Amino acid sequence: MSTEIVRRETHGKVALLRLALENKLNPLTDELIDALVAALQHVESEPDVHATVLTGSEKAFAAGADIVAMSKLDYQTAFCEEYIGRGWDRIRGLRKPIIAAVGGYALGGGCELAMMCDIVIAASDAVFGQPEVKLGIVPGAGGTQRLPRAAGKSTAMLACLTGESMSAQEALLCGLVSKVVPRDGLIDEAMRIGEQVARHSLPVLLAIKESVNRSFESSLSEGLLFERRLFHAGFSLVDQKEGMAAFLERRCPDFVNR
Ligand code: CAA
């Protein structure tokens, strides 16, 4: 599925989605988020697509929530219409792996969108930050919650309380991103990782994503039990038999996603 503001390509089992409000640095307007959620939900419905690479435009992954719209917002509307919540919360519920390929600015909601993804690859020119404090607001799409989990308390406090941004290298050092690559290799590297993920059995990928995410919501004992039960359930899969047979027969597995 392709829309004007979210462009889609498909490469084998990987969907590549590009945010394309380029002249405005991809402010995350309701329209853009709705189009993104629709594109991601479409991927969820496609049995042959196992992973998504999400990227922005030349200058920005996304420069944050739409400041033009927010400048007119009052408390009643924000609260009653669940501003930010509606579309964004649906991204959290997606089950297939999403790899963020971040080049340029990933600020405010842009940084939060990257953190909603499962793997974050940054170009050397990427800039991450939670500048909301400079606008007189608190981050609203997870900056105060996901950044401490990804980068630790001190780094999160520094970013959120000062509004100062961090470079790709700083983001790598604090664990916000997995890898920094040259700008011109960003999409190739993200797609390479996407293809590496997508070649595996879909139910196993879904279970791994669910289990890693559960670690942020549960005690260690609960998380370990959850993982153990998924591990046990895996022995019901045809792909478990195939994966182990292929290893023993020294060949590549031919997964059937069952
Ligand atoms: N919302 C709406 N429009 C935005 C925008 C945003 N978040 N960010 C940039 N734009 C627009 C600019 O207004 C400008 O529009 P015009 O061409 O009509 O003037 C256009 O995009 C280009 O921007 P700049 O001229 O500012 O480009 P620059 O290269 O000089 O600076 C920048 C780039 C540093 C990213 C700067 O645009 C900037 O600081 N943007 C705002 C970043 C920000 O504060 N994000 C947080 C938003 S709040 C939020 O996200 C809340 C939340 O947690 C969900």
mmCIF file of C-alpha atoms and ligand atoms in Angstrom:
data_model
loop_
_atom_site.group_PDB
_atom_site.id
_atom_site.type_symbol
_atom_site.label_atom_id
_atom_site.label_comp_id
_atom_site.label_asym_id
_atom_site.label_seq_id
_atom_site.Cartn_x
_atom_site.Cartn_y
_atom_site.Cartn_z
ATOM 1 C CA MET A 1 0.000 0.000 0.000
ATOM 2 C CA SER A 2 1.315 3.446 -0.847
ATOM 3 C CA THR A 3 0.118 6.930 -0.066
ATOM 4 C CA GLU A 4 1.517 10.254 -1.093
ATOM 5 C CA ILE A 5 2.972 11.049 2.314
ATOM 6 C CA VAL A 6 4.073 7.524 3.245
ATOM 7 C CA ARG A 7 5.779 5.860 0.304
ATOM 8 C CA ARG A 8 6.037 2.117 0.180
ATOM 9 C CA GLU A 9 8.372 -0.267 -1.604
ATOM 10 C CA THR A 10 8.548 -3.999 -1.072
ATOM 11 C CA HIS A 11 11.800 -5.934 -1.330
ATOM 12 C CA GLY A 12 11.180 -9.632 -0.837
ATOM 13 C CA LYS A 13 9.881 -10.058 2.702
ATOM 14 C CA VAL A 14 10.725 -6.496 3.779
ATOM 15 C CA ALA A 15 8.545 -3.411 3.368
ATOM 16 C CA LEU A 16 10.354 -0.080 3.120
ATOM 17 C CA LEU A 17 8.215 2.849 4.286
ATOM 18 C CA ARG A 18 9.388 6.433 3.747
ATOM 19 C CA LEU A 19 7.827 9.412 5.514
ATOM 20 C CA ALA A 20 7.598 12.013 2.831
ATOM 21 C CA LEU A 21 6.436 15.419 4.096
ATOM 22 C CA GLU A 22 9.917 16.443 3.071
ATOM 23 C CA ASN A 23 9.713 20.236 2.775
ATOM 24 C CA LYS A 24 8.422 20.388 6.354
ATOM 25 C CA LEU A 25 10.946 17.907 7.797
ATOM 26 C CA ASN A 26 8.215 15.327 8.391
ATOM 27 C CA PRO A 27 6.301 16.962 11.247
ATOM 28 C CA LEU A 28 4.130 14.160 12.585
ATOM 29 C CA THR A 29 0.736 15.596 11.704
ATOM 30 C CA ASP A 30 -2.386 13.544 12.398
ATOM 31 C CA GLU A 31 -2.563 12.925 8.655
ATOM 32 C CA LEU A 32 1.001 11.587 8.514
ATOM 33 C CA ILE A 33 0.545 9.387 11.583
ATOM 34 C CA ASP A 34 -2.765 8.047 10.227
ATOM 35 C CA ALA A 35 -1.097 7.217 6.897
ATOM 36 C CA LEU A 36 1.844 5.591 8.666
ATOM 37 C CA VAL A 37 -0.388 3.514 10.927
ATOM 38 C CA ALA A 38 -2.470 2.427 7.900
ATOM 39 C CA ALA A 39 0.694 1.399 6.035
ATOM 40 C CA LEU A 40 2.051 -0.499 9.043
ATOM 41 C CA GLN A 41 -1.276 -2.217 9.667
ATOM 42 C CA HIS A 42 -1.337 -3.241 6.030
ATOM 43 C CA VAL A 43 2.084 -4.872 6.513
ATOM 44 C CA GLU A 44 0.663 -6.730 9.531
ATOM 45 C CA SER A 45 -1.989 -8.245 7.261
ATOM 46 C CA GLU A 46 0.478 -9.478 4.636
ATOM 47 C CA PRO A 47 1.668 -13.027 5.381
ATOM 48 C CA ASP A 48 4.657 -12.753 3.028
ATOM 49 C CA VAL A 49 6.073 -9.569 4.574
ATOM 50 C CA HIS A 50 7.905 -10.231 7.822
ATOM 51 C CA ALA A 51 9.555 -6.908 8.675
ATOM 52 C CA THR A 52 9.452 -3.187 7.949
ATOM 53 C CA VAL A 53 12.190 -0.613 7.534
ATOM 54 C CA LEU A 54 10.877 2.847 8.408
ATOM 55 C CA THR A 55 12.795 5.890 7.257
ATOM 56 C CA GLY A 56 12.322 9.595 6.651
ATOM 57 C CA SER A 57 13.579 12.017 4.084
ATOM 58 C CA GLU A 58 16.979 13.508 3.307
ATOM 59 C CA LYS A 59 16.971 16.084 6.140
ATOM 60 C CA ALA A 60 14.779 14.440 8.733
ATOM 61 C CA PHE A 61 13.480 11.144 9.992
ATOM 62 C CA ALA A 62 10.831 13.323 11.659
ATOM 63 C CA ALA A 63 11.091 16.710 13.382
ATOM 64 C CA GLY A 64 8.432 15.926 15.972
ATOM 65 C CA ALA A 65 4.745 16.425 16.524
ATOM 66 C CA ASP A 66 3.092 19.166 14.514
ATOM 67 C CA ILE A 67 3.894 22.445 16.283
ATOM 68 C CA VAL A 68 1.477 24.364 14.053
ATOM 69 C CA ALA A 69 -1.430 22.182 15.228
ATOM 70 C CA MET A 70 -0.233 22.130 18.853
ATOM 71 C CA SER A 71 0.045 25.913 18.983
ATOM 72 C CA LYS A 72 -3.772 26.058 18.656
ATOM 73 C CA LEU A 73 -4.545 23.238 21.058
ATOM 74 C CA ASP A 74 -6.238 23.708 24.442
ATOM 75 C CA TYR A 75 -6.387 21.325 27.365
ATOM 76 C CA GLN A 76 -9.977 20.218 26.798
ATOM 77 C CA THR A 77 -9.357 19.267 23.162
ATOM 78 C CA ALA A 78 -6.021 17.581 23.908
ATOM 79 C CA PHE A 79 -7.568 15.565 26.723
ATOM 80 C CA CYS A 80 -10.974 14.730 25.251
ATOM 81 C CA GLU A 81 -9.634 13.871 21.804
ATOM 82 C CA GLU A 82 -6.668 11.977 23.313
ATOM 83 C CA TYR A 83 -4.166 14.035 21.307
ATOM 84 C CA ILE A 84 -1.101 11.932 20.318
ATOM 85 C CA GLY A 85 -2.646 8.818 21.852
ATOM 86 C CA ARG A 86 -5.068 7.753 19.148
ATOM 87 C CA GLY A 87 -2.831 6.848 16.211
ATOM 88 C CA TRP A 88 0.489 6.535 17.985
ATOM 89 C CA ASP A 89 -0.710 3.927 20.481
ATOM 90 C CA ARG A 90 -1.566 1.608 17.618
ATOM 91 C CA ILE A 91 2.117 1.480 16.592
ATOM 92 C CA ARG A 92 2.927 -0.039 19.950
ATOM 93 C CA GLY A 93 0.556 -2.923 19.312
ATOM 94 C CA LEU A 94 2.118 -3.964 15.993
ATOM 95 C CA ARG A 95 3.610 -7.433 16.103
ATOM 96 C CA LYS A 96 6.029 -7.588 13.178
ATOM 97 C CA PRO A 97 9.551 -6.187 13.668
ATOM 98 C CA ILE A 98 10.151 -2.574 12.621
ATOM 99 C CA ILE A 99 13.626 -1.197 11.949
ATOM 100 C CA ALA A 100 14.026 2.580 12.091
ATOM 101 C CA ALA A 101 16.588 3.941 9.635
ATOM 102 C CA VAL A 102 17.235 7.411 11.012
ATOM 103 C CA GLY A 103 18.964 10.095 8.976
ATOM 104 C CA GLY A 104 18.907 13.789 9.903
ATOM 105 C CA TYR A 105 16.608 15.078 12.626
ATOM 106 C CA ALA A 106 14.736 12.732 14.952
ATOM 107 C CA LEU A 107 13.389 15.246 17.432
ATOM 108 C CA GLY A 108 10.525 15.117 19.928
ATOM 109 C CA GLY A 109 7.916 12.802 18.478
ATOM 110 C CA GLY A 110 10.471 11.828 15.806
ATOM 111 C CA CYS A 111 12.829 10.480 18.457
ATOM 112 C CA GLU A 112 9.845 8.866 20.186
ATOM 113 C CA LEU A 113 8.739 7.247 16.924
ATOM 114 C CA ALA A 114 12.248 5.826 16.432
ATOM 115 C CA MET A 115 12.134 4.455 19.996
ATOM 116 C CA MET A 116 8.793 2.737 19.257
ATOM 117 C CA CYS A 117 10.605 0.750 16.581
ATOM 118 C CA ASP A 118 12.417 -2.459 17.498
ATOM 119 C CA ILE A 119 15.884 -1.743 16.100
ATOM 120 C CA VAL A 120 17.278 1.739 15.429
ATOM 121 C CA ILE A 121 20.011 2.249 12.837
ATOM 122 C CA ALA A 122 21.375 5.791 12.581
ATOM 123 C CA ALA A 123 23.175 7.603 9.796
ATOM 124 C CA SER A 124 26.241 9.544 10.886
ATOM 125 C CA ASP A 125 24.283 12.802 10.427
ATOM 126 C CA ALA A 126 21.388 11.721 12.664
ATOM 127 C CA VAL A 127 20.384 14.073 15.476
ATOM 128 C CA PHE A 128 18.249 12.786 18.332
ATOM 129 C CA GLY A 129 16.551 14.834 20.997
ATOM 130 C CA GLN A 130 13.538 15.662 23.127
ATOM 131 C CA PRO A 131 13.322 19.449 22.715
ATOM 132 C CA GLU A 132 9.746 19.725 24.074
ATOM 133 C CA VAL A 133 10.940 21.580 27.188
ATOM 134 C CA LYS A 134 11.932 24.470 24.914
ATOM 135 C CA LEU A 135 8.315 24.639 23.684
ATOM 136 C CA GLY A 136 6.962 24.693 27.218
ATOM 137 C CA ILE A 137 5.653 21.119 27.146
ATOM 138 C CA VAL A 138 6.502 17.640 28.391
ATOM 139 C CA PRO A 139 7.330 14.941 25.789
ATOM 140 C CA GLY A 140 4.051 13.255 24.912
ATOM 141 C CA ALA A 141 4.817 10.076 22.977
ATOM 142 C CA GLY A 142 7.131 8.260 25.357
ATOM 143 C CA GLY A 143 10.244 10.429 25.628
ATOM 144 C CA THR A 144 10.297 10.381 29.425
ATOM 145 C CA GLN A 145 9.501 6.648 29.481
ATOM 146 C CA ARG A 146 11.326 4.974 26.603
ATOM 147 C CA LEU A 147 14.464 7.144 26.652
ATOM 148 C CA PRO A 148 15.429 6.206 30.251
ATOM 149 C CA ARG A 149 14.801 2.568 29.413
ATOM 150 C CA ALA A 150 16.957 2.807 26.278
ATOM 151 C CA ALA A 151 19.685 5.174 27.412
ATOM 152 C CA GLY A 152 19.568 5.285 31.215
ATOM 153 C CA LYS A 153 18.235 7.889 33.642
ATOM 154 C CA SER A 154 21.014 10.458 33.491
ATOM 155 C CA THR A 155 21.100 10.621 29.688
ATOM 156 C CA ALA A 156 17.297 10.815 29.537
ATOM 157 C CA MET A 157 17.173 13.550 32.164
ATOM 158 C CA LEU A 158 19.902 15.483 30.343
ATOM 159 C CA ALA A 159 18.051 15.251 27.041
ATOM 160 C CA CYS A 160 14.554 15.993 28.391
ATOM 161 C CA LEU A 161 15.485 18.702 30.927
ATOM 162 C CA THR A 162 17.832 20.681 28.665
ATOM 163 C CA GLY A 163 16.196 19.948 25.323
ATOM 164 C CA GLU A 164 19.685 19.639 23.840
ATOM 165 C CA SER A 165 20.051 17.097 21.092
ATOM 166 C CA MET A 166 22.587 14.298 20.768
ATOM 167 C CA SER A 167 24.630 13.143 17.817
ATOM 168 C CA ALA A 168 24.474 9.701 16.271
ATOM 169 C CA GLN A 169 27.707 8.752 18.062
ATOM 170 C CA GLU A 170 26.316 9.884 21.425
ATOM 171 C CA ALA A 171 23.132 7.928 20.712
ATOM 172 C CA LEU A 172 25.241 4.867 19.964
ATOM 173 C CA LEU A 173 27.262 5.244 23.165
ATOM 174 C CA CYS A 174 24.165 5.449 25.359
ATOM 175 C CA GLY A 175 22.421 2.522 23.668
ATOM 176 C CA LEU A 176 19.648 4.465 21.960
ATOM 177 C CA VAL A 177 20.747 3.104 18.581
ATOM 178 C CA SER A 178 22.281 -0.220 17.566
ATOM 179 C CA LYS A 179 24.588 0.998 14.855
ATOM 180 C CA VAL A 180 25.845 4.136 13.098
ATOM 181 C CA VAL A 181 26.545 3.941 9.379
ATOM 182 C CA PRO A 182 27.596 6.446 6.701
ATOM 183 C CA ARG A 183 24.659 8.466 5.381
ATOM 184 C CA ASP A 184 24.779 6.998 1.905
ATOM 185 C CA GLY A 185 24.707 3.446 3.287
ATOM 186 C CA LEU A 186 21.781 3.920 5.689
ATOM 187 C CA ILE A 187 18.984 2.322 3.685
ATOM 188 C CA ASP A 188 21.191 -0.494 2.383
ATOM 189 C CA GLU A 189 22.273 -1.408 5.910
ATOM 190 C CA ALA A 190 18.754 -1.160 7.354
ATOM 191 C CA MET A 191 17.416 -3.298 4.480
ATOM 192 C CA ARG A 192 20.243 -5.808 4.972
ATOM 193 C CA ILE A 193 19.244 -6.142 8.632
ATOM 194 C CA GLY A 194 15.562 -6.267 7.640
ATOM 195 C CA GLU A 195 16.267 -9.117 5.239
ATOM 196 C CA GLN A 196 18.318 -10.936 7.884
ATOM 197 C CA VAL A 197 15.359 -10.697 10.278
ATOM 198 C CA ALA A 198 12.688 -11.461 7.669
ATOM 199 C CA ARG A 199 14.195 -14.715 6.456
ATOM 200 C CA HIS A 200 13.255 -16.356 9.764
ATOM 201 C CA SER A 201 9.986 -18.022 10.744
ATOM 202 C CA LEU A 202 7.244 -15.417 11.234
ATOM 203 C CA PRO A 203 5.669 -16.915 14.387
ATOM 204 C CA VAL A 204 9.125 -17.082 15.976
ATOM 205 C CA LEU A 205 9.812 -13.426 15.085
ATOM 206 C CA LEU A 206 6.470 -12.385 16.604
ATOM 207 C CA ALA A 207 7.186 -14.356 19.769
ATOM 208 C CA ILE A 208 10.679 -12.863 20.160
ATOM 209 C CA LYS A 209 9.384 -9.296 19.738
ATOM 210 C CA GLU A 210 6.604 -9.951 22.238
ATOM 211 C CA SER A 211 8.997 -11.475 24.747
ATOM 212 C CA VAL A 212 11.616 -8.703 24.533
ATOM 213 C CA ASN A 213 8.868 -6.090 24.931
ATOM 214 C CA ARG A 214 7.467 -8.001 27.908
ATOM 215 C CA SER A 215 10.798 -7.475 29.685
ATOM 216 C CA PHE A 216 9.929 -3.775 29.989
ATOM 217 C CA GLU A 217 6.552 -4.495 31.558
ATOM 218 C CA SER A 218 7.231 -7.276 34.030
ATOM 219 C CA SER A 219 9.437 -8.460 36.887
ATOM 220 C CA LEU A 220 12.386 -10.685 35.939
ATOM 221 C CA SER A 221 10.632 -13.813 37.259
ATOM 222 C CA GLU A 222 7.430 -13.053 35.339
ATOM 223 C CA GLY A 223 9.412 -12.234 32.215
ATOM 224 C CA LEU A 224 11.471 -15.398 32.450
ATOM 225 C CA LEU A 225 8.331 -17.483 32.893
ATOM 226 C CA PHE A 226 6.704 -15.758 29.911
ATOM 227 C CA GLU A 227 9.803 -16.495 27.810
ATOM 228 C CA ARG A 228 9.948 -20.120 28.995
ATOM 229 C CA ARG A 229 6.320 -20.707 27.979
ATOM 230 C CA LEU A 230 6.961 -19.229 24.543
ATOM 231 C CA PHE A 231 10.052 -21.408 24.285
ATOM 232 C CA HIS A 232 7.974 -24.497 25.143
ATOM 233 C CA ALA A 233 5.242 -23.487 22.688
ATOM 234 C CA GLY A 234 7.857 -23.239 19.956
ATOM 235 C CA PHE A 235 8.196 -27.022 19.948
ATOM 236 C CA SER A 236 4.744 -27.194 18.363
ATOM 237 C CA LEU A 237 5.996 -25.423 15.236
ATOM 238 C CA VAL A 238 6.851 -27.144 11.979
ATOM 239 C CA ASP A 239 9.614 -24.530 11.699
ATOM 240 C CA GLN A 240 11.267 -25.767 14.909
ATOM 241 C CA LYS A 241 11.524 -29.241 13.366
ATOM 242 C CA GLU A 242 12.772 -27.755 10.096
ATOM 243 C CA GLY A 243 15.293 -25.376 11.746
ATOM 244 C CA MET A 244 16.891 -28.142 13.774
ATOM 245 C CA ALA A 245 16.810 -30.685 10.934
ATOM 246 C CA ALA A 246 18.478 -28.151 8.643
ATOM 247 C CA PHE A 247 21.206 -27.539 11.218
ATOM 248 C CA LEU A 248 21.874 -31.267 11.610
ATOM 249 C CA GLU A 249 21.822 -31.831 7.847
ATOM 250 C CA ARG A 250 24.106 -28.801 7.277
ATOM 251 C CA ARG A 251 21.698 -26.999 4.953
ATOM 252 C CA CYS A 252 19.694 -23.762 5.002
ATOM 253 C CA PRO A 253 16.275 -24.057 6.649
ATOM 254 C CA ASP A 254 13.165 -23.696 4.531
ATOM 255 C CA PHE A 255 10.712 -22.128 6.948
ATOM 256 C CA VAL A 256 6.979 -22.351 6.266
ATOM 257 C CA ASN A 257 5.851 -19.954 9.006
ATOM 258 C CA ARG A 258 3.901 -22.562 10.911
HETATM 259 N N1 CAA B 1 6.079 20.908 13.421
HETATM 260 C C1 CAA B 1 5.649 21.670 12.398
HETATM 261 N N2 CAA B 1 6.467 22.229 11.468
HETATM 262 C C2 CAA B 1 7.785 21.978 11.608
HETATM 263 C C3 CAA B 1 8.315 21.178 12.634
HETATM 264 C C4 CAA B 1 7.375 20.622 13.583
HETATM 265 N N3 CAA B 1 7.766 19.802 14.578
HETATM 266 N N4 CAA B 1 9.642 21.133 12.513
HETATM 267 C C5 CAA B 1 9.953 21.843 11.416
HETATM 268 N N5 CAA B 1 8.831 22.363 10.872
HETATM 269 C C6 CAA B 1 8.710 23.215 9.687
HETATM 270 C C7 CAA B 1 9.227 24.619 9.958
HETATM 271 O O1 CAA B 1 8.239 25.430 10.589
HETATM 272 C C8 CAA B 1 9.539 25.058 8.540
HETATM 273 O O2 CAA B 1 8.297 25.409 7.903
HETATM 274 P P1 CAA B 1 8.241 26.626 6.849
HETATM 275 O O3 CAA B 1 9.077 26.186 5.694
HETATM 276 O O4 CAA B 1 6.806 26.747 6.527
HETATM 277 O O5 CAA B 1 8.823 27.803 7.557
HETATM 278 C C9 CAA B 1 10.053 23.803 7.890
HETATM 279 O O6 CAA B 1 9.565 22.723 8.663
HETATM 280 C C10 CAA B 1 11.580 23.733 7.878
HETATM 281 O O7 CAA B 1 12.032 23.954 9.212
HETATM 282 P P2 CAA B 1 13.206 24.981 9.597
HETATM 283 O O8 CAA B 1 13.171 26.156 8.683
HETATM 284 O O9 CAA B 1 13.093 25.263 11.055
HETATM 285 O O10 CAA B 1 14.490 24.102 9.259
HETATM 286 P P3 CAA B 1 15.933 24.194 9.935
HETATM 287 O O11 CAA B 1 16.780 23.304 9.106
HETATM 288 O O12 CAA B 1 16.359 25.595 10.132
HETATM 289 O O13 CAA B 1 15.765 23.551 11.407
HETATM 290 C C11 CAA B 1 14.989 21.901 12.978
HETATM 291 C C12 CAA B 1 15.445 22.201 11.536
HETATM 292 C C13 CAA B 1 16.160 22.067 13.946
HETATM 293 C C14 CAA B 1 14.485 20.453 13.010
HETATM 294 C C15 CAA B 1 13.852 22.859 13.375
HETATM 295 O O14 CAA B 1 12.852 22.845 12.347
HETATM 296 C C16 CAA B 1 13.170 22.519 14.659
HETATM 297 O O15 CAA B 1 13.711 22.774 15.721
HETATM 298 N N6 CAA B 1 11.953 21.926 14.604
HETATM 299 C C17 CAA B 1 11.166 21.641 15.768
HETATM 300 C C18 CAA B 1 11.683 20.434 16.528
HETATM 301 C C19 CAA B 1 10.859 20.192 17.779
HETATM 302 O O16 CAA B 1 10.761 21.030 18.648
HETATM 303 N N7 CAA B 1 10.229 19.002 17.871
HETATM 304 C C20 CAA B 1 9.420 18.630 18.978
HETATM 305 C C21 CAA B 1 7.966 18.913 18.684
HETATM 306 S S1 CAA B 1 6.942 18.651 20.097
HETATM 307 C C22 CAA B 1 6.642 16.991 20.152
HETATM 308 O O17 CAA B 1 7.160 16.229 19.347
HETATM 309 C C23 CAA B 1 5.729 16.540 21.242
HETATM 310 C C24 CAA B 1 5.731 15.065 21.454
HETATM 311 O O18 CAA B 1 6.451 14.565 22.274
HETATM 312 C C25 CAA B 1 4.843 14.206 20.711
#
